[in-house]
CSV table of C-alpha atoms in Angstrom, one decimal:
chain,number,residue,atom,x,y,z
A,5,MET,CA,-11.4,-21.4,2.7
A,6,SER,CA,-8.7,-23.1,4.8
A,7,SER,CA,-5.7,-23.1,2.3
A,8,SER,CA,-3.8,-20.1,1.1
A,9,SER,CA,-4.3,-21.1,-2.5
A,10,THR,CA,-8.1,-21.3,-2.1
A,11,ILE,CA,-8.2,-17.9,-0.4
A,12,LEU,CA,-6.1,-16.3,-3.1
A,13,GLU,CA,-8.2,-17.8,-5.9
A,14,ASN,CA,-11.4,-16.5,-4.3
A,15,VAL,CA,-9.9,-13.0,-3.8
A,16,LYS,CA,-8.7,-13.0,-7.4
A,17,ASN,CA,-12.1,-13.9,-8.6
A,18,TYR,CA,-13.7,-11.3,-6.3
A,19,TYR,CA,-11.6,-8.4,-7.7
A,20,GLY,CA,-11.4,-9.8,-11.3
A,21,LYS,CA,-14.9,-10.9,-12.0
A,22,VAL,CA,-17.4,-10.1,-9.2
A,23,LEU,CA,-16.5,-6.4,-8.7
A,24,LYS,CA,-17.0,-4.2,-11.8
A,25,SER,CA,-16.3,-0.9,-10.0
A,26,SER,CA,-15.9,0.4,-6.4
A,27,ASP,CA,-19.7,0.9,-6.3
A,28,ASP,CA,-20.1,-2.9,-6.1
A,29,LEU,CA,-18.2,-3.1,-2.8
A,30,LYS,CA,-20.4,-4.0,0.2
A,31,THR,CA,-18.7,-1.5,2.6
A,32,GLN,CA,-17.4,2.0,2.5
A,33,VAL,CA,-13.8,1.0,3.3
A,34,CYS,CA,-12.6,2.1,-0.2
A,35,SER,CA,-14.2,5.6,0.1
A,36,ASN,CA,-11.5,6.6,2.7
A,37,THR,CA,-10.1,10.0,1.9
A,38,ALA,CA,-7.0,10.1,4.2
A,39,TYR,CA,-4.9,11.6,1.4
A,40,ILE,CA,-7.2,14.6,1.0
A,41,ASP,CA,-5.0,16.9,3.1
A,42,ASN,CA,-2.1,16.4,0.8
A,43,LYS,CA,-3.0,18.6,-2.1
A,44,TYR,CA,-0.1,17.5,-4.3
A,45,VAL,CA,-1.1,13.8,-4.1
A,46,CYS,CA,-4.8,14.8,-4.5
A,47,ALA,CA,-4.0,16.8,-7.6
A,48,ALA,CA,-2.1,13.9,-9.1
A,49,ILE,CA,-4.9,11.5,-8.4
A,50,SER,CA,-7.4,13.9,-10.0
A,51,GLU,CA,-5.6,13.5,-13.3
A,52,VAL,CA,-6.1,9.7,-13.4
A,53,HIS,CA,-8.5,8.6,-16.1
A,54,PRO,CA,-12.0,8.0,-14.7
A,55,ALA,CA,-12.1,4.4,-16.0
A,56,VAL,CA,-9.1,3.6,-13.9
A,57,SER,CA,-10.3,5.4,-10.8
A,58,ALA,CA,-13.7,3.6,-11.1
A,59,LYS,CA,-11.9,0.3,-10.3
A,60,TYR,CA,-9.9,1.6,-7.4
A,61,TYR,CA,-10.3,-0.5,-4.2
A,62,GLY,CA,-7.8,1.1,-1.8
A,63,CYS,CA,-8.5,2.2,1.7
A,64,GLY,CA,-6.1,5.1,2.5
A,65,LEU,CA,-3.0,7.1,1.8
A,66,SER,CA,-0.2,5.1,0.1
A,67,ILE,CA,1.9,7.7,-1.6
A,68,PRO,CA,4.7,9.3,0.5
A,69,PRO,CA,6.4,12.6,0.0
A,70,GLY,CA,9.7,12.7,-1.8
A,71,VAL,CA,9.1,10.3,-4.7
A,72,LYS,CA,10.6,12.5,-7.4
A,73,GLY,CA,13.2,10.5,-9.4
A,74,ALA,CA,12.6,7.4,-7.2
A,75,THR,CA,12.2,3.8,-8.3
A,76,ILE,CA,8.8,2.6,-6.9
A,77,LEU,CA,6.9,-0.6,-6.7
A,78,ASP,CA,3.2,-0.9,-6.0
A,79,LEU,CA,2.1,-4.2,-4.5
A,80,GLY,CA,-1.4,-5.2,-5.7
A,81,SER,CA,-1.6,-2.2,-8.1
A,82,GLY,CA,-5.0,-3.1,-9.4
A,83,SER,CA,-6.2,-0.9,-12.3
A,84,GLY,CA,-3.2,1.4,-11.7
A,85,ARG,CA,-4.7,4.4,-10.0
A,86,ASP,CA,-1.9,4.9,-7.5
A,87,CYS,CA,0.8,3.9,-10.0
A,88,PHE,CA,-0.3,6.6,-12.5
A,89,ALA,CA,-0.6,9.2,-9.7
A,90,VAL,CA,2.9,8.4,-8.4
A,91,SER,CA,4.3,8.2,-12.0
A,92,LYS,CA,3.4,11.9,-12.3
A,93,LEU,CA,4.9,12.8,-9.0
A,94,ALA,CA,8.1,10.7,-9.7
A,95,GLY,CA,8.6,12.6,-13.0
A,96,PRO,CA,10.3,11.3,-16.1
A,97,ASP,CA,13.4,10.3,-14.2
A,98,GLY,CA,11.4,8.1,-11.8
A,99,ARG,CA,10.4,4.5,-12.5
A,100,VAL,CA,7.2,2.8,-11.3
A,101,VAL,CA,6.2,-0.9,-11.4
A,102,GLY,CA,2.8,-2.2,-10.5
A,103,ILE,CA,2.3,-5.9,-9.8
A,104,ASP,CA,-1.1,-7.6,-9.5
A,105,MET,CA,-2.4,-11.2,-9.7
A,106,THR,CA,-5.7,-10.2,-11.4
A,107,SER,CA,-5.4,-10.2,-15.2
A,108,GLU,CA,-8.6,-8.1,-15.6
A,109,GLN,CA,-7.0,-5.3,-13.6
A,110,ILE,CA,-3.7,-5.5,-15.4
A,111,THR,CA,-5.5,-5.2,-18.7
A,112,VAL,CA,-7.3,-2.0,-17.5
A,113,ALA,CA,-3.9,-0.5,-16.3
A,114,ASN,CA,-2.1,-1.3,-19.6
A,115,THR,CA,-4.9,0.2,-21.6
A,116,TYR,CA,-4.3,3.6,-20.1
A,117,VAL,CA,-0.5,3.8,-20.0
A,118,LYS,CA,-0.2,5.9,-23.2
A,119,TYR,CA,-3.1,8.2,-22.1
A,120,HIS,CA,-1.3,9.1,-18.8
A,121,MET,CA,2.2,9.4,-20.3
A,122,GLU,CA,0.8,12.0,-22.8
A,123,ARG,CA,-1.2,13.8,-20.1
A,124,PHE,CA,1.9,14.0,-17.8
A,125,GLY,CA,4.2,15.1,-20.7
A,126,HIS,CA,6.5,12.0,-20.4
A,127,GLU,CA,8.3,11.3,-23.7
A,128,GLN,CA,8.9,7.7,-22.6
A,129,PRO,CA,6.7,5.6,-20.3
A,130,ASN,CA,8.0,5.6,-16.7
A,131,VAL,CA,5.4,3.0,-15.5
A,132,ARG,CA,4.8,-0.7,-16.4
A,133,PHE,CA,2.6,-3.4,-15.0
A,134,ILE,CA,3.3,-7.1,-14.5
A,135,GLU,CA,1.0,-10.0,-13.6
A,136,GLY,CA,2.2,-11.9,-10.6
A,137,PHE,CA,1.9,-12.6,-6.9
A,138,VAL,CA,3.1,-10.2,-4.2
A,139,GLU,CA,4.1,-13.2,-2.2
A,140,ASP,CA,6.7,-14.1,-4.9
A,141,LEU,CA,8.2,-10.8,-6.2
A,142,GLN,CA,11.5,-12.3,-7.3
A,143,GLY,CA,9.6,-15.1,-9.0
A,144,ALA,CA,7.9,-12.4,-11.0
A,145,GLY,CA,11.3,-11.1,-12.2
A,146,LEU,CA,11.8,-8.2,-9.8
A,147,GLN,CA,15.4,-7.6,-8.7
A,148,LYS,CA,16.7,-7.9,-5.1
A,149,ASP,CA,17.8,-4.6,-3.5
A,150,TYR,CA,16.3,-2.6,-6.4
A,151,PHE,CA,13.4,-0.3,-5.3
A,152,ASP,CA,13.7,2.9,-3.3
A,153,ILE,CA,10.1,2.8,-2.2
A,154,ILE,CA,7.3,0.2,-2.1
A,155,ILE,CA,3.7,1.3,-1.8
A,156,SER,CA,0.5,-0.7,-1.3
A,157,ASN,CA,-3.1,0.2,-0.8
A,158,CYS,CA,-5.4,-2.2,1.1
A,159,VAL,CA,-3.7,-5.4,-0.3
A,160,VAL,CA,-1.8,-7.0,2.5
A,161,ASN,CA,-5.1,-7.8,4.3
A,162,LEU,CA,-6.2,-9.8,1.2
A,163,CYS,CA,-3.1,-12.0,1.4
A,164,PRO,CA,-3.2,-15.1,3.7
A,165,ASP,CA,0.6,-15.2,4.0
A,166,LYS,CA,1.6,-11.8,5.4
A,167,GLU,CA,5.1,-13.0,6.3
A,168,ALA,CA,5.8,-13.9,2.6
A,169,VAL,CA,4.5,-10.5,1.4
A,170,LEU,CA,6.5,-8.4,3.8
A,171,SER,CA,9.6,-10.7,3.4
A,172,GLU,CA,9.5,-10.3,-0.4
A,173,ALA,CA,9.1,-6.5,0.0
A,174,TYR,CA,12.1,-6.4,2.2
A,175,ASN,CA,14.2,-8.4,-0.3
A,176,VAL,CA,13.5,-6.1,-3.3
A,177,LEU,CA,13.9,-2.9,-1.3
A,178,LYS,CA,17.3,-1.2,-1.3
A,179,PRO,CA,19.0,-0.8,2.1
A,180,GLY,CA,17.5,2.4,3.5
A,181,GLY,CA,14.4,1.9,1.3
A,182,GLU,CA,10.9,2.4,2.6
A,183,LEU,CA,7.6,0.4,2.6
A,184,TYR,CA,4.8,2.9,2.8
A,185,PHE,CA,1.4,1.2,2.8
A,186,ALA,CA,-2.3,1.6,3.8
A,187,ASP,CA,-4.2,-1.4,5.1
A,188,MET,CA,-7.0,-2.6,7.4
A,189,TYR,CA,-6.4,-3.5,11.0
A,190,THR,CA,-8.5,-4.8,13.9
A,191,ASP,CA,-8.4,-4.7,17.7
A,192,THR,CA,-9.0,-8.4,17.9
A,193,TYR,CA,-7.7,-11.7,16.6
A,194,GLN,CA,-9.9,-13.2,13.8
A,195,SER,CA,-12.1,-16.2,14.6
A,196,ASP,CA,-12.2,-19.3,12.5
A,197,LEU,CA,-15.7,-18.4,11.4
A,198,VAL,CA,-14.5,-15.1,10.1
A,199,LYS,CA,-11.5,-16.7,8.3
A,200,LYS,CA,-13.9,-19.0,6.4
A,201,ASP,CA,-16.1,-16.3,5.0
A,202,LYS,CA,-15.5,-15.5,1.3
A,203,ILE,CA,-17.2,-12.1,1.4
A,204,LEU,CA,-15.2,-11.1,4.5
A,205,TRP,CA,-12.0,-12.0,2.8
A,206,GLY,CA,-13.0,-10.1,-0.4
A,207,GLU,CA,-13.9,-7.0,1.6
A,208,GLY,CA,-10.7,-7.2,3.6
A,209,PHE,CA,-12.0,-8.0,7.1
A,210,ALA,CA,-11.0,-11.6,7.4
A,211,GLY,CA,-7.4,-10.9,6.6
A,212,ALA,CA,-7.0,-7.8,8.7
A,213,LEU,CA,-4.1,-8.0,11.1
A,214,HIS,CA,-4.1,-6.9,14.8
A,215,TRP,CA,-1.5,-4.1,14.9
A,216,LYS,CA,0.7,-6.1,17.3
A,217,GLN,CA,1.0,-8.8,14.6
A,218,LEU,CA,2.3,-6.2,12.2
A,219,HIS,CA,5.0,-5.2,14.7
A,220,GLN,CA,5.9,-8.8,15.3
A,221,ILE,CA,6.2,-9.7,11.6
A,222,ALA,CA,8.2,-6.6,10.8
A,223,SER,CA,10.6,-7.3,13.6
A,224,GLN,CA,11.1,-10.9,12.5
A,225,ILE,CA,11.9,-9.9,8.9
A,226,GLY,CA,14.3,-7.1,9.8
A,227,PHE,CA,12.3,-3.9,9.2
A,228,THR,CA,12.5,-1.0,11.6
A,229,THR,CA,9.6,-0.5,14.1
A,230,PRO,CA,6.5,0.4,12.1
A,231,SER,CA,5.7,4.1,12.3
A,232,LEU,CA,2.0,5.0,12.2
A,233,VAL,CA,1.3,7.9,9.7
A,234,SER,CA,-2.5,8.1,9.8
A,235,CYS,CA,-5.5,6.1,11.0
A,236,SER,CA,-9.2,6.4,10.6
A,237,PRO,CA,-12.1,4.1,11.8
A,238,ILE,CA,-14.1,1.9,9.5
A,239,GLU,CA,-17.8,1.9,10.2
A,240,LEU,CA,-19.8,-1.3,9.9
A,241,ASN,CA,-23.2,-0.3,8.7
A,242,LYS,CA,-24.6,-3.5,7.2
A,243,GLU,CA,-26.2,-6.2,9.3
A,244,TYR,CA,-24.3,-8.9,7.5
A,245,PHE,CA,-21.0,-7.6,8.8
A,246,LYS,CA,-22.2,-6.7,12.3
A,247,GLN,CA,-23.5,-10.2,12.8
A,248,ARG,CA,-20.3,-11.9,11.7
A,249,LEU,CA,-17.7,-9.5,13.1
A,250,GLY,CA,-19.5,-8.8,16.4
A,251,GLU,CA,-17.8,-6.2,18.6
A,252,ALA,CA,-14.6,-6.2,16.7
A,253,LYS,CA,-13.4,-2.7,15.6
A,254,TYR,CA,-11.6,-2.0,12.4
A,255,CYS,CA,-9.5,0.9,11.0
A,256,SER,CA,-7.7,2.0,7.9
A,257,ALA,CA,-4.1,2.9,8.8
A,258,THR,CA,-1.0,3.9,6.9
A,259,TYR,CA,2.4,2.7,8.2
A,260,ARG,CA,5.9,3.3,7.1
A,261,LEU,CA,8.6,0.7,7.6
A,262,PHE,CA,12.3,1.1,6.6
A,263,LYS,CA,14.9,-1.5,5.6
A,264,PRO,CA,17.9,-0.6,7.7
A,265,LEU,CA,21.2,0.4,6.0
A,266,THR,CA,23.8,-2.4,6.1
A,267,THR,CA,26.4,0.1,7.3
A,268,LEU,CA,25.9,3.3,9.2
A,269,PRO,CA,26.8,6.6,7.5
A,270,LYS,CA,30.2,8.0,8.5
A,271,GLU,CA,28.6,11.3,9.6
A,272,ILE,CA,26.7,9.7,12.5
A,273,ASP,CA,27.4,11.6,15.7
A,274,PRO,CA,29.5,9.3,17.9
A,275,SER,CA,28.2,11.2,21.0
A,276,CYS,CA,24.6,9.8,20.4
A,277,PRO,CA,23.9,7.0,22.9
A,278,SER,CA,22.9,3.6,21.6
A,279,GLY,CA,19.4,3.6,20.2
A,280,ALA,CA,19.3,7.3,19.7
A,281,ALA,CA,19.7,9.4,16.6
A,282,LEU,CA,20.6,13.0,15.8
A,283,VAL,CA,18.5,14.3,12.9
A,284,THR,CA,18.8,17.6,11.0
A,285,TYR,CA,16.1,18.2,8.4
A,286,LEU,CA,17.6,20.1,5.4
A,287,GLY,CA,14.3,20.9,3.7
A,288,HIS,CA,15.2,19.2,0.4
A,289,ILE,CA,11.8,17.4,-0.1
A,290,LEU,CA,9.7,19.0,-2.7
A,291,HIS,CA,6.5,20.7,-1.3
A,292,HIS,CA,7.9,20.0,2.3
A,293,GLU,CA,10.7,22.5,2.5
A,294,GLU,CA,9.7,23.9,5.9
A,295,SER,CA,8.8,20.7,7.7
A,296,PHE,CA,8.4,17.0,7.1
A,297,VAL,CA,5.9,14.8,8.9
A,298,LEU,CA,7.6,11.5,9.6
A,299,ASP,CA,4.6,9.9,11.4
A,300,HIS,CA,1.7,10.9,13.6
A,301,MET,CA,4.1,11.7,16.5
A,302,LEU,CA,7.2,13.2,14.9
A,303,THR,CA,7.5,16.2,12.6
A,304,LEU,CA,11.0,17.3,11.5
A,305,LEU,CA,11.6,21.1,11.3
């Protein structure tokens, strides 16, 4: 399990052939219900076909507010659960693309495109799925500076080359665009023993970043400082994981990162000191007219 290609092939096999549904997972990571307080997202997810939801392997909230009419990319879209939910929220004027390296998952997603478009009342499909690697988005035919929002749900931890994933995401985002994703994190740095374990890679533990590593990678690529939206602990209940992971603690966390604008808006207040910003919330985001939660520390009123 030393090379990136070997890790990717094992992860691809794990999610394409070993797992038949979320019930086959060996931990409860994918039962995280961080989105449950957002009734609009929850309602959209409830409309997804059961056969798609059965093969959902995410770990948290990966759909931000304000997606109506947006162009959205889902990294590691799997069977398409989040893509279909966000396609409803984005509406007929929105565009959603899901990319996944697992042909079995892509087949499931494509099987239910027509079902969801009819259910949502879309005359034309606003979602499509492509098979490819999240480490090479432009190689998969995705345009640079194209997407308003990129989402991802417990996928970055499955990729050995995090820098490539985040760098490619940065490249295909429009200036001012957002990467909003849920993933697994740990309070320690992974040992070589952990990194060589196929099951720990498949279940997401071996590839989980320390949160400081996320900040370092984001800074190197050019993203804004990651903003923590939500976080919940992951319990290790099985002896197999306790023995191999020891005292390490894990959590599911949702972060939002922005690709800075190339030029500042003309209306920026010149009286603001360097590094500060003057923000007035106008209440234009659907279902968030009164206030908008930017992250776990900042709410705009």
